[in-house]
PDB file of N, CA and C in Angstrom:
ATOM      1  N   UNK A 227      -7.266  18.916 -60.227  1.00 50.00           N
ATOM      2  CA  UNK A 227      -7.000  18.886 -58.819  1.00 50.00           C
ATOM      3  C   UNK A 227      -7.042  17.435 -58.357  1.00 50.00           C
ATOM      4  N   UNK A 228      -6.006  17.016 -57.683  1.00 53.00           N
ATOM      5  CA  UNK A 228      -5.933  15.636 -57.199  1.00 53.00           C
ATOM      6  C   UNK A 228      -6.657  15.541 -55.865  1.00 53.00           C
ATOM      7  N   UNK A 229      -7.408  14.467 -55.713  1.00 52.00           N
ATOM      8  CA  UNK A 229      -8.117  14.248 -54.453  1.00 52.00           C
ATOM      9  C   UNK A 229      -7.201  13.514 -53.472  1.00 52.00           C
ATOM     10  N   UNK A 230      -7.209  13.988 -52.247  1.00 51.00           N
ATOM     11  CA  UNK A 230      -6.425  13.320 -51.208  1.00 51.00           C
ATOM     12  C   UNK A 230      -7.257  12.175 -50.649  1.00 51.00           C
ATOM     13  N   UNK A 231      -6.630  11.060 -50.506  1.00 52.00           N
ATOM     14  CA  UNK A 231      -7.334   9.905 -49.960  1.00 52.00           C
ATOM     15  C   UNK A 231      -7.174   9.901 -48.447  1.00 52.00           C
ATOM     16  N   UNK A 232      -8.273   9.844 -47.730  1.00 49.00           N
ATOM     17  CA  UNK A 232      -8.237   9.839 -46.276  1.00 49.00           C
ATOM     18  C   UNK A 232      -8.402   8.401 -45.802  1.00 49.00           C
ATOM     19  N   UNK A 233      -7.444   7.947 -45.040  1.00 46.00           N
ATOM     20  CA  UNK A 233      -7.490   6.586 -44.524  1.00 46.00           C
ATOM     21  C   UNK A 233      -8.022   6.650 -43.091  1.00 46.00           C
ATOM     22  N   UNK A 234      -8.984   5.803 -42.762  1.00 48.00           N
ATOM     23  CA  UNK A 234      -9.486   5.812 -41.385  1.00 48.00           C
ATOM     24  C   UNK A 234      -8.420   5.282 -40.424  1.00 48.00           C
ATOM     25  N   UNK A 235      -8.425   5.834 -39.227  1.00 42.00           N
ATOM     26  CA  UNK A 235      -7.507   5.382 -38.189  1.00 42.00           C
ATOM     27  C   UNK A 235      -8.246   4.347 -37.348  1.00 42.00           C
ATOM     28  N   UNK A 236      -7.653   3.197 -37.205  1.00 39.00           N
ATOM     29  CA  UNK A 236      -8.260   2.121 -36.430  1.00 39.00           C
ATOM     30  C   UNK A 236      -7.454   1.943 -35.148  1.00 39.00           C
ATOM     31  N   UNK A 237      -8.143   2.021 -34.031  1.00 36.00           N
ATOM     32  CA  UNK A 237      -7.498   1.801 -32.740  1.00 36.00           C
ATOM     33  C   UNK A 237      -7.916   0.425 -32.259  1.00 36.00           C
ATOM     34  N   UNK A 238      -6.941  -0.405 -31.974  1.00 34.00           N
ATOM     35  CA  UNK A 238      -7.211  -1.758 -31.510  1.00 34.00           C
ATOM     36  C   UNK A 238      -6.879  -1.830 -30.030  1.00 34.00           C
ATOM     37  N   UNK A 239      -7.875  -2.208 -29.229  1.00 34.00           N
ATOM     38  CA  UNK A 239      -7.640  -2.390 -27.803  1.00 34.00           C
ATOM     39  C   UNK A 239      -7.540  -3.881 -27.543  1.00 34.00           C
ATOM     40  N   UNK A 240      -6.484  -4.274 -26.889  1.00 33.00           N
ATOM     41  CA  UNK A 240      -6.265  -5.689 -26.622  1.00 33.00           C
ATOM     42  C   UNK A 240      -6.422  -5.973 -25.137  1.00 33.00           C
ATOM     43  N   UNK A 241      -6.994  -7.083 -24.831  1.00 37.00           N
ATOM     44  CA  UNK A 241      -7.082  -7.535 -23.457  1.00 37.00           C
ATOM     45  C   UNK A 241      -6.047  -8.628 -23.265  1.00 37.00           C
ATOM     46  N   UNK A 242      -5.242  -8.494 -22.247  1.00 39.00           N
ATOM     47  CA  UNK A 242      -4.232  -9.508 -21.963  1.00 39.00           C
ATOM     48  C   UNK A 242      -4.853 -10.503 -21.000  1.00 39.00           C
ATOM     49  N   UNK A 243      -5.102 -11.697 -21.472  1.00 46.00           N
ATOM     50  CA  UNK A 243      -5.752 -12.714 -20.660  1.00 46.00           C
ATOM     51  C   UNK A 243      -4.845 -13.281 -19.573  1.00 46.00           C
ATOM     52  N   UNK A 244      -3.546 -13.044 -19.682  1.00 52.00           N
ATOM     53  CA  UNK A 244      -2.634 -13.626 -18.706  1.00 52.00           C
ATOM     54  C   UNK A 244      -2.471 -12.764 -17.450  1.00 52.00           C
ATOM     55  N   UNK A 245      -3.248 -11.687 -17.340  1.00 73.00           N
ATOM     56  CA  UNK A 245      -3.170 -10.844 -16.149  1.00 73.00           C
ATOM     57  C   UNK A 245      -3.746 -11.619 -14.967  1.00 73.00           C
ATOM     58  N   UNK A 246      -3.046 -11.590 -13.850  1.00 77.00           N
ATOM     59  CA  UNK A 246      -3.473 -12.342 -12.664  1.00 77.00           C
ATOM     60  C   UNK A 246      -4.850 -11.863 -12.196  1.00 77.00           C
ATOM     61  N   UNK A 247      -5.705 -12.814 -11.855  1.00 78.00           N
ATOM     62  CA  UNK A 247      -7.056 -12.516 -11.380  1.00 78.00           C
ATOM     63  C   UNK A 247      -7.020 -12.024  -9.942  1.00 78.00           C
ATOM     64  N   UNK A 248      -8.157 -11.494  -9.459  1.00 76.00           N
ATOM     65  CA  UNK A 248      -8.251 -11.109  -8.057  1.00 76.00           C
ATOM     66  C   UNK A 248      -7.897 -12.317  -7.201  1.00 76.00           C
ATOM     67  N   UNK A 249      -7.195 -12.085  -6.099  1.00 77.00           N
ATOM     68  CA  UNK A 249      -6.813 -13.168  -5.199  1.00 77.00           C
ATOM     69  C   UNK A 249      -5.550 -13.895  -5.607  1.00 77.00           C
ATOM     70  N   UNK A 250      -4.967 -13.500  -6.745  1.00 79.00           N
ATOM     71  CA  UNK A 250      -3.712 -14.104  -7.209  1.00 79.00           C
ATOM     72  C   UNK A 250      -2.761 -12.988  -7.633  1.00 79.00           C
ATOM     73  N   UNK A 251      -1.505 -13.351  -7.873  1.00 80.00           N
ATOM     74  CA  UNK A 251      -0.535 -12.370  -8.356  1.00 80.00           C
ATOM     75  C   UNK A 251       0.388 -13.008  -9.358  1.00 80.00           C
ATOM     76  N   UNK A 252       0.964 -12.198 -10.218  1.00 80.00           N
ATOM     77  CA  UNK A 252       1.956 -12.648 -11.175  1.00 80.00           C
ATOM     78  C   UNK A 252       3.310 -12.103 -10.763  1.00 80.00           C
ATOM     79  N   UNK A 253       4.345 -12.893 -10.920  1.00 65.00           N
ATOM     80  CA  UNK A 253       5.684 -12.457 -10.514  1.00 65.00           C
ATOM     81  C   UNK A 253       6.133 -11.246 -11.322  1.00 65.00           C
ATOM     82  N   UNK A 254       5.643 -11.140 -12.556  1.00 63.00           N
ATOM     83  CA  UNK A 254       5.958  -9.997 -13.405  1.00 63.00           C
ATOM     84  C   UNK A 254       4.683  -9.570 -14.126  1.00 63.00           C
ATOM     85  N   UNK A 255       4.658  -8.346 -14.597  1.00 57.00           N
ATOM     86  CA  UNK A 255       3.509  -7.847 -15.334  1.00 57.00           C
ATOM     87  C   UNK A 255       3.329  -8.718 -16.582  1.00 57.00           C
ATOM     88  N   UNK A 256       2.115  -9.179 -16.817  1.00 55.00           N
ATOM     89  CA  UNK A 256       1.836 -10.014 -17.973  1.00 55.00           C
ATOM     90  C   UNK A 256       2.308 -11.443 -17.811  1.00 55.00           C
ATOM     91  N   UNK A 257       2.520 -11.873 -16.586  1.00 55.00           N
ATOM     92  CA  UNK A 257       2.983 -13.240 -16.341  1.00 55.00           C
ATOM     93  C   UNK A 257       1.981 -14.241 -16.891  1.00 55.00           C
ATOM     94  N   UNK A 258       2.469 -15.337 -17.433  1.00 65.00           N
ATOM     95  CA  UNK A 258       1.571 -16.341 -18.007  1.00 65.00           C
ATOM     96  C   UNK A 258       0.983 -17.263 -16.941  1.00 65.00           C
ATOM     97  N   UNK A 259       1.610 -17.323 -15.780  1.00 79.00           N
ATOM     98  CA  UNK A 259       1.058 -18.101 -14.673  1.00 79.00           C
ATOM     99  C   UNK A 259       0.985 -17.210 -13.443  1.00 79.00           C
ATOM    100  N   UNK A 260      -0.045 -17.428 -12.659  1.00 84.00           N
ATOM    101  CA  UNK A 260      -0.238 -16.625 -11.452  1.00 84.00           C
ATOM    102  C   UNK A 260      -0.252 -17.545 -10.241  1.00 84.00           C
ATOM    103  N   UNK A 261       0.049 -16.982  -9.085  1.00 87.00           N
ATOM    104  CA  UNK A 261       0.119 -17.754  -7.849  1.00 87.00           C
ATOM    105  C   UNK A 261      -0.934 -17.248  -6.877  1.00 87.00           C
ATOM    106  N   UNK A 262      -1.381 -18.132  -5.987  1.00 87.00           N
ATOM    107  CA  UNK A 262      -2.329 -17.752  -4.948  1.00 87.00           C
ATOM    108  C   UNK A 262      -1.647 -16.831  -3.944  1.00 87.00           C
ATOM    109  N   UNK A 263      -2.419 -15.934  -3.354  1.00 88.00           N
ATOM    110  CA  UNK A 263      -1.848 -14.984  -2.388  1.00 88.00           C
ATOM    111  C   UNK A 263      -1.366 -15.663  -1.114  1.00 88.00           C
ATOM    112  N   UNK A 264      -2.107 -16.601  -0.573  1.00 87.00           N
ATOM    113  CA  UNK A 264      -1.725 -17.242   0.669  1.00 87.00           C
ATOM    114  C   UNK A 264      -2.660 -16.870   1.805  1.00 87.00           C
ATOM    115  N   UNK A 265      -2.386 -17.399   2.984  1.00 86.00           N
ATOM    116  CA  UNK A 265      -3.307 -17.300   4.115  1.00 86.00           C
ATOM    117  C   UNK A 265      -3.295 -15.964   4.843  1.00 86.00           C
ATOM    118  N   UNK A 266      -2.372 -15.098   4.605  1.00 90.00           N
ATOM    119  CA  UNK A 266      -2.318 -13.829   5.328  1.00 90.00           C
ATOM    120  C   UNK A 266      -2.260 -12.630   4.396  1.00 90.00           C
ATOM    121  N   UNK A 267      -2.779 -12.788   3.192  1.00 92.00           N
ATOM    122  CA  UNK A 267      -2.730 -11.691   2.231  1.00 92.00           C
ATOM    123  C   UNK A 267      -3.892 -11.788   1.248  1.00 92.00           C
ATOM    124  N   UNK A 268      -4.056 -10.744   0.435  1.00 91.00           N
ATOM    125  CA  UNK A 268      -5.159 -10.665  -0.521  1.00 91.00           C
ATOM    126  C   UNK A 268      -4.751  -9.803  -1.714  1.00 91.00           C
ATOM    127  N   UNK A 269      -5.442  -9.966  -2.821  1.00 90.00           N
ATOM    128  CA  UNK A 269      -5.202  -9.164  -4.024  1.00 90.00           C
ATOM    129  C   UNK A 269      -6.538  -8.576  -4.466  1.00 90.00           C
ATOM    130  N   UNK A 270      -6.778  -7.283  -4.211  1.00 89.00           N
ATOM    131  CA  UNK A 270      -8.073  -6.683  -4.469  1.00 89.00           C
ATOM    132  C   UNK A 270      -8.396  -6.396  -5.927  1.00 89.00           C
ATOM    133  N   UNK A 271      -7.415  -6.492  -6.815  1.00 87.00           N
ATOM    134  CA  UNK A 271      -7.690  -6.234  -8.233  1.00 87.00           C
ATOM    135  C   UNK A 271      -6.848  -7.143  -9.115  1.00 87.00           C
ATOM    136  N   UNK A 272      -7.207  -7.192 -10.375  1.00 84.00           N
ATOM    137  CA  UNK A 272      -6.477  -8.010 -11.349  1.00 84.00           C
ATOM    138  C   UNK A 272      -5.128  -7.387 -11.665  1.00 84.00           C
ATOM    139  N   UNK A 273      -4.185  -8.231 -12.040  1.00 82.00           N
ATOM    140  CA  UNK A 273      -2.918  -7.776 -12.580  1.00 82.00           C
ATOM    141  C   UNK A 273      -1.865  -7.339 -11.583  1.00 82.00           C
ATOM    142  N   UNK A 274      -2.026  -7.678 -10.323  1.00 83.00           N
ATOM    143  CA  UNK A 274      -1.028  -7.264  -9.330  1.00 83.00           C
ATOM    144  C   UNK A 274       0.214  -8.150  -9.402  1.00 83.00           C
ATOM    145  N   UNK A 275       1.366  -7.541  -9.108  1.00 83.00           N
ATOM    146  CA  UNK A 275       2.607  -8.316  -9.101  1.00 83.00           C
ATOM    147  C   UNK A 275       2.945  -8.806  -7.692  1.00 83.00           C
ATOM    148  N   UNK A 276       2.168  -8.388  -6.702  1.00 86.00           N
ATOM    149  CA  UNK A 276       2.309  -8.914  -5.342  1.00 86.00           C
ATOM    150  C   UNK A 276       0.996  -8.706  -4.601  1.00 86.00           C
ATOM    151  N   UNK A 277       0.790  -9.487  -3.564  1.00 89.00           N
ATOM    152  CA  UNK A 277      -0.430  -9.391  -2.760  1.00 89.00           C
ATOM    153  C   UNK A 277      -0.229  -8.407  -1.622  1.00 89.00           C
ATOM    154  N   UNK A 278      -1.328  -7.927  -1.060  1.00 91.00           N
ATOM    155  CA  UNK A 278      -1.270  -7.033   0.090  1.00 91.00           C
ATOM    156  C   UNK A 278      -1.397  -7.860   1.363  1.00 91.00           C
ATOM    157  N   UNK A 279      -0.642  -7.493   2.395  1.00 93.00           N
ATOM    158  CA  UNK A 279      -0.661  -8.225   3.664  1.00 93.00           C
ATOM    159  C   UNK A 279      -1.895  -7.852   4.471  1.00 93.00           C
ATOM    160  N   UNK A 280      -2.429  -8.818   5.171  1.00 92.00           N
ATOM    161  CA  UNK A 280      -3.520  -8.574   6.113  1.00 92.00           C
ATOM    162  C   UNK A 280      -2.965  -7.842   7.329  1.00 92.00           C
ATOM    163  N   UNK A 281      -3.831  -7.143   8.092  1.00 92.00           N
ATOM    164  CA  UNK A 281      -3.376  -6.464   9.312  1.00 92.00           C
ATOM    165  C   UNK A 281      -2.830  -7.455  10.345  1.00 92.00           C
ATOM    166  N   UNK A 282      -2.191  -6.928  11.384  1.00 90.00           N
ATOM    167  CA  UNK A 282      -1.594  -7.752  12.453  1.00 90.00           C
ATOM    168  C   UNK A 282      -2.584  -8.744  13.048  1.00 90.00           C
ATOM    169  N   UNK A 283      -2.110  -9.954  13.288  1.00 90.00           N
ATOM    170  CA  UNK A 283      -2.853 -11.034  13.948  1.00 90.00           C
ATOM    171  C   UNK A 283      -4.100 -11.457  13.168  1.00 90.00           C
ATOM    172  N   UNK A 284      -4.101 -11.251  11.851  1.00 90.00           N
ATOM    173  CA  UNK A 284      -5.237 -11.694  11.041  1.00 90.00           C
ATOM    174  C   UNK A 284      -4.777 -12.649   9.954  1.00 90.00           C
ATOM    175  N   UNK A 285      -5.701 -13.479   9.493  1.00 90.00           N
ATOM    176  CA  UNK A 285      -5.459 -14.427   8.402  1.00 90.00           C
ATOM    177  C   UNK A 285      -6.682 -14.422   7.496  1.00 90.00           C
ATOM    178  N   UNK A 286      -6.570 -15.067   6.361  1.00 91.00           N
ATOM    179  CA  UNK A 286      -7.716 -15.272   5.472  1.00 91.00           C
ATOM    180  C   UNK A 286      -8.038 -16.757   5.452  1.00 91.00           C
ATOM    181  N   UNK A 287      -9.277 -17.092   5.212  1.00 88.00           N
ATOM    182  CA  UNK A 287      -9.683 -18.498   5.148  1.00 88.00           C
ATOM    183  C   UNK A 287      -9.485 -19.080   3.741  1.00 88.00           C
ATOM    184  N   UNK A 288      -9.238 -18.213   2.779  1.00 89.00           N
ATOM    185  CA  UNK A 288      -9.046 -18.631   1.394  1.00 89.00           C
ATOM    186  C   UNK A 288      -7.633 -18.265   0.946  1.00 89.00           C
ATOM    187  N   UNK A 289      -7.059 -19.076   0.099  1.00 90.00           N
ATOM    188  CA  UNK A 289      -5.737 -18.783  -0.453  1.00 90.00           C
ATOM    189  C   UNK A 289      -5.829 -17.780  -1.602  1.00 90.00           C
ATOM    190  N   UNK A 290      -7.064 -17.442  -2.030  1.00 88.00           N
ATOM    191  CA  UNK A 290      -7.265 -16.505  -3.133  1.00 88.00           C
ATOM    192  C   UNK A 290      -8.172 -15.350  -2.705  1.00 88.00           C
ATOM    193  N   UNK A 291      -7.942 -14.809  -1.519  1.00 91.00           N
ATOM    194  CA  UNK A 291      -8.763 -13.702  -1.019  1.00 91.00           C
ATOM    195  C   UNK A 291      -8.546 -12.447  -1.849  1.00 91.00           C
ATOM    196  N   UNK A 292      -9.608 -11.645  -1.962  1.00 90.00           N
ATOM    197  CA  UNK A 292      -9.538 -10.455  -2.799  1.00 90.00           C
ATOM    198  C   UNK A 292     -10.008  -9.183  -2.095  1.00 90.00           C
ATOM    199  N   UNK A 293     -10.195  -9.250  -0.770  1.00 91.00           N
ATOM    200  CA  UNK A 293     -10.691  -8.079  -0.054  1.00 91.00           C
ATOM    201  C   UNK A 293     -10.121  -8.015   1.362  1.00 91.00           C
ATOM    202  N   UNK A 294      -9.893  -6.815   1.834  1.00 91.00           N
ATOM    203  CA  UNK A 294      -9.401  -6.602   3.192  1.00 91.00           C
ATOM    204  C   UNK A 294     -10.359  -7.175   4.227  1.00 91.00           C
ATOM    205  N   UNK A 295     -11.665  -7.125   3.981  1.00 89.00           N
ATOM    206  CA  UNK A 295     -12.628  -7.643   4.967  1.00 89.00           C
ATOM    207  C   UNK A 295     -12.567  -9.165   5.083  1.00 89.00           C
ATOM    208  N   UNK A 296     -11.843  -9.836   4.208  1.00 91.00           N
ATOM    209  CA  UNK A 296     -11.644 -11.277   4.332  1.00 91.00           C
ATOM    210  C   UNK A 296     -10.531 -11.612   5.328  1.00 91.00           C
ATOM    211  N   UNK A 297      -9.839 -10.601   5.823  1.00 91.00           N
ATOM    212  CA  UNK A 297      -8.809 -10.792   6.846  1.00 91.00           C
ATOM    213  C   UNK A 297      -9.515 -10.806   8.198  1.00 91.00           C
ATOM    214  N   UNK A 298      -9.460 -11.936   8.889  1.00 89.00           N
ATOM    215  CA  UNK A 298     -10.114 -12.047  10.187  1.00 89.00           C
ATOM    216  C   UNK A 298      -9.115 -12.497  11.233  1.00 89.00           C
ATOM    217  N   UNK A 299      -9.474 -12.306  12.489  1.00 90.00           N
ATOM    218  CA  UNK A 299      -8.565 -12.644  13.586  1.00 90.00           C
ATOM    219  C   UNK A 299      -8.146 -14.107  13.511  1.00 90.00           C
ATOM    220  N   UNK A 300      -6.864 -14.338  13.713  1.00 90.00           N
ATOM    221  CA  UNK A 300      -6.361 -15.705  13.810  1.00 90.00           C
ATOM    222  C   UNK A 300      -6.712 -16.233  15.197  1.00 90.00           C
ATOM    223  N   UNK A 301      -6.561 -17.530  15.394  1.00 88.00           N
ATOM    224  CA  UNK A 301      -6.826 -18.079  16.728  1.00 88.00           C
ATOM    225  C   UNK A 301      -5.872 -17.422  17.720  1.00 88.00           C
ATOM    226  N   UNK A 302      -6.306 -17.307  18.939  1.00 90.00           N
ATOM    227  CA  UNK A 302      -5.565 -16.642  20.013  1.00 90.00           C
ATOM    228  C   UNK A 302      -5.450 -15.128  19.815  1.00 90.00           C
ATOM    229  N   UNK A 303      -6.395 -14.548  19.037  1.00 93.00           N
ATOM    230  CA  UNK A 303      -6.477 -13.092  18.918  1.00 93.00           C
ATOM    231  C   UNK A 303      -7.953 -12.708  18.776  1.00 93.00           C
ATOM    232  N   UNK A 304      -8.256 -11.421  18.937  1.00 91.00           N
ATOM    233  CA  UNK A 304      -9.651 -10.961  18.866  1.00 91.00           C
ATOM    234  C   UNK A 304      -9.708  -9.502  18.419  1.00 91.00           C
ATOM    235  N   UNK A 305     -10.904  -9.083  17.985  1.00 86.00           N
ATOM    236  CA  UNK A 305     -11.169  -7.690  17.604  1.00 86.00           C
ATOM    237  C   UNK A 305     -11.822  -6.976  18.778  1.00 86.00           C
ATOM    238  N   UNK A 306     -11.288  -5.865  19.163  1.00 83.00           N
ATOM    239  CA  UNK A 306     -11.942  -5.063  20.193  1.00 83.00           C
ATOM    240  C   UNK A 306     -13.242  -4.471  19.660  1.00 83.00           C
ATOM    241  N   UNK A 307     -13.271  -4.211  18.342  1.00 79.00           N
ATOM    242  CA  UNK A 307     -14.442  -3.580  17.727  1.00 79.00           C
ATOM    243  C   UNK A 307     -15.323  -4.558  16.959  1.00 79.00           C
ATOM    244  N   UNK A 308     -14.925  -5.831  16.865  1.00 72.00           N
ATOM    245  CA  UNK A 308     -15.646  -6.867  16.107  1.00 72.00           C
ATOM    246  C   UNK A 308     -15.796  -6.503  14.635  1.00 72.00           C
ATOM    247  N   UNK A 309     -14.820  -5.808  14.078  1.00 74.00           N
ATOM    248  CA  UNK A 309     -14.852  -5.418  12.662  1.00 74.00           C
ATOM    249  C   UNK A 309     -13.757  -6.170  11.902  1.00 74.00           C
ATOM    250  N   UNK A 310     -14.165  -6.957  10.904  1.00 73.00           N
ATOM    251  CA  UNK A 310     -13.180  -7.648  10.083  1.00 73.00           C
ATOM    252  C   UNK A 310     -12.418  -6.630   9.235  1.00 73.00           C
ATOM    253  N   UNK A 311     -11.176  -6.963   8.896  1.00 78.00           N
ATOM    254  CA  UNK A 311     -10.348  -6.086   8.083  1.00 78.00           C
ATOM    255  C   UNK A 311      -9.524  -5.114   8.905  1.00 78.00           C
ATOM    256  N   UNK A 312      -9.666  -5.150  10.221  1.00 84.00           N
ATOM    257  CA  UNK A 312      -8.875  -4.300  11.108  1.00 84.00           C
ATOM    258  C   UNK A 312      -7.890  -5.173  11.879  1.00 84.00           C
ATOM    259  N   UNK A 313      -6.796  -4.572  12.385  1.00 90.00           N
ATOM    260  CA  UNK A 313      -5.847  -5.370  13.175  1.00 90.00           C
ATOM    261  C   UNK A 313      -6.527  -5.990  14.398  1.00 90.00           C
ATOM    262  N   UNK A 314      -6.041  -7.134  14.806  1.00 92.00           N
ATOM    263  CA  UNK A 314      -6.560  -7.814  15.993  1.00 92.00           C
ATOM    264  C   UNK A 314      -5.540  -7.689  17.114  1.00 92.00           C
ATOM    265  N   UNK A 315      -6.006  -7.907  18.320  1.00 92.00           N
ATOM    266  CA  UNK A 315      -5.144  -7.872  19.500  1.00 92.00           C
ATOM    267  C   UNK A 315      -4.919  -9.288  19.999  1.00 92.00           C
ATOM    268  N   UNK A 316      -3.758  -9.536  20.617  1.00 94.00           N
ATOM    269  CA  UNK A 316      -3.524 -10.856  21.211  1.00 94.00           C
ATOM    270  C   UNK A 316      -4.567 -11.135  22.293  1.00 94.00           C
ATOM    271  N   UNK A 317      -4.895 -12.386  22.475  1.00 93.00           N
ATOM    272  CA  UNK A 317      -5.861 -12.795  23.485  1.00 93.00           C
ATOM    273  C   UNK A 317      -5.340 -12.428  24.873  1.00 93.00           C
ATOM    274  N   UNK A 318      -6.196 -11.849  25.743  1.00 92.00           N
ATOM    275  CA  UNK A 318      -5.748 -11.504  27.099  1.00 92.00           C
ATOM    276  C   UNK A 318      -5.328 -12.755  27.879  1.00 92.00           C
ATOM    277  N   UNK A 319      -4.380 -12.598  28.775  1.00 92.00           N
ATOM    278  CA  UNK A 319      -3.952 -13.704  29.634  1.00 92.00           C
ATOM    279  C   UNK A 319      -5.143 -14.259  30.405  1.00 92.00           C
ATOM    280  N   UNK A 320      -5.236 -15.570  30.499  1.00 93.00           N
ATOM    281  CA  UNK A 320      -6.329 -16.212  31.218  1.00 93.00           C
ATOM    282  C   UNK A 320      -7.607 -16.325  30.411  1.00 93.00           C
ATOM    283  N   UNK A 321      -7.546 -15.995  29.121  1.00 93.00           N
ATOM    284  CA  UNK A 321      -8.726 -16.084  28.251  1.00 93.00           C
ATOM    285  C   UNK A 321      -8.449 -17.003  27.076  1.00 93.00           C
ATOM    286  N   UNK A 322      -9.517 -17.440  26.425  1.00 93.00           N
ATOM    287  CA  UNK A 322      -9.433 -18.234  25.193  1.00 93.00           C
ATOM    288  C   UNK A 322     -10.045 -17.408  24.077  1.00 93.00           C
ATOM    289  N   UNK A 323      -9.353 -17.331  22.939  1.00 92.00           N
ATOM    290  CA  UNK A 323      -9.866 -16.622  21.770  1.00 92.00           C
ATOM    291  C   UNK A 323      -9.913 -17.592  20.594  1.00 92.00           C
ATOM    292  N   UNK A 324     -11.084 -17.707  19.999  1.00 90.00           N
ATOM    293  CA  UNK A 324     -11.270 -18.629  18.879  1.00 90.00           C
ATOM    294  C   UNK A 324     -10.923 -17.998  17.542  1.00 90.00           C
ATOM    295  N   UNK A 325     -10.685 -16.690  17.512  1.00 87.00           N
ATOM    296  CA  UNK A 325     -10.431 -15.996  16.251  1.00 87.00           C
ATOM    297  C   UNK A 325     -11.722 -15.464  15.673  1.00 87.00           C
ATOM    298  N   UNK A 326     -11.673 -15.033  14.413  1.00 83.00           N
ATOM    299  CA  UNK A 326     -12.847 -14.443  13.794  1.00 83.00           C
ATOM    300  C   UNK A 326     -13.234 -13.154  14.513  1.00 83.00           C
ATOM    301  N   UNK A 327     -14.525 -12.944  14.741  1.00 80.00           N
ATOM    302  CA  UNK A 327     -14.978 -11.746  15.443  1.00 80.00           C
ATOM    303  C   UNK A 327     -15.500 -12.065  16.840  1.00 80.00           C
ATOM    304  N   UNK A 328     -15.217 -13.270  17.312  1.00 84.00           N
ATOM    305  CA  UNK A 328     -15.687 -13.668  18.648  1.00 84.00           C
ATOM    306  C   UNK A 328     -14.883 -12.995  19.752  1.00 84.00           C
ATOM    307  N   UNK A 329     -15.581 -12.616  20.818  1.00 87.00           N
ATOM    308  CA  UNK A 329     -14.937 -11.991  21.984  1.00 87.00           C
ATOM    309  C   UNK A 329     -14.178 -13.050  22.784  1.00 87.00           C
ATOM    310  N   UNK A 330     -13.171 -12.627  23.541  1.00 91.00           N
ATOM    311  CA  UNK A 330     -12.435 -13.557  24.410  1.00 91.00           C
ATOM    312  C   UNK A 330     -13.359 -14.172  25.463  1.00 91.00           C
ATOM    313  N   UNK A 331     -13.068 -15.412  25.827  1.00 92.00           N
ATOM    314  CA  UNK A 331     -13.814 -16.130  26.862  1.00 92.00           C
ATOM    315  C   UNK A 331     -12.843 -16.405  28.003  1.00 92.00           C
ATOM    316  N   UNK A 332     -13.224 -16.037  29.226  1.00 91.00           N
ATOM    317  CA  UNK A 332     -12.368 -16.246  30.388  1.00 91.00           C
ATOM    318  C   UNK A 332     -12.292 -17.750  30.678  1.00 91.00           C
ATOM    319  N   UNK A 333     -11.060 -18.257  30.830  1.00 85.00           N
ATOM    320  CA  UNK A 333     -10.865 -19.671  31.168  1.00 85.00           C
ATOM    321  C   UNK A 333     -11.192 -19.886  32.630  1.00 85.00           C
ATOM    322  N   UNK A 334     -11.851 -20.984  32.946  1.00 79.00           N
ATOM    323  CA  UNK A 334     -12.191 -21.278  34.341  1.00 79.00           C
ATOM    324  C   UNK A 334     -11.436 -22.499  34.834  1.00 79.00           C
TER     325      UNK A 334
END
C-alpha cells in the first residue's frame, strides 16, 4: 500500500505598506504616494482613494485630519449647539464669529 504524502497548506498574509494612512488618500488603490486631505476634509481610515468632506461652513486645522470631530466652524460661522463635527451656520448680521465653537458676539 502506497502512503499518500500530505503537504501542509501555507497561507501568506501580506501587508501593503503603500496604503494611504489616516488623514491622507491615494489616487488609486495601492498607490505608492499619498496626498494630504486638505483644509475642509478628512480621512478616517487607511487606504482611502478620496477624503470625506467636512460639513457646511467647517474646516480642519490640519491638512491630515482623520476624524469628523476635527471639522470646526470656519471664521464668520458658528455652532448653534457648540458641537464640533456638525454643520455650522453663517454668522448673524451685526455679529462677529471667530469660528470654532465660540458663540457669536454682537458688534457695537
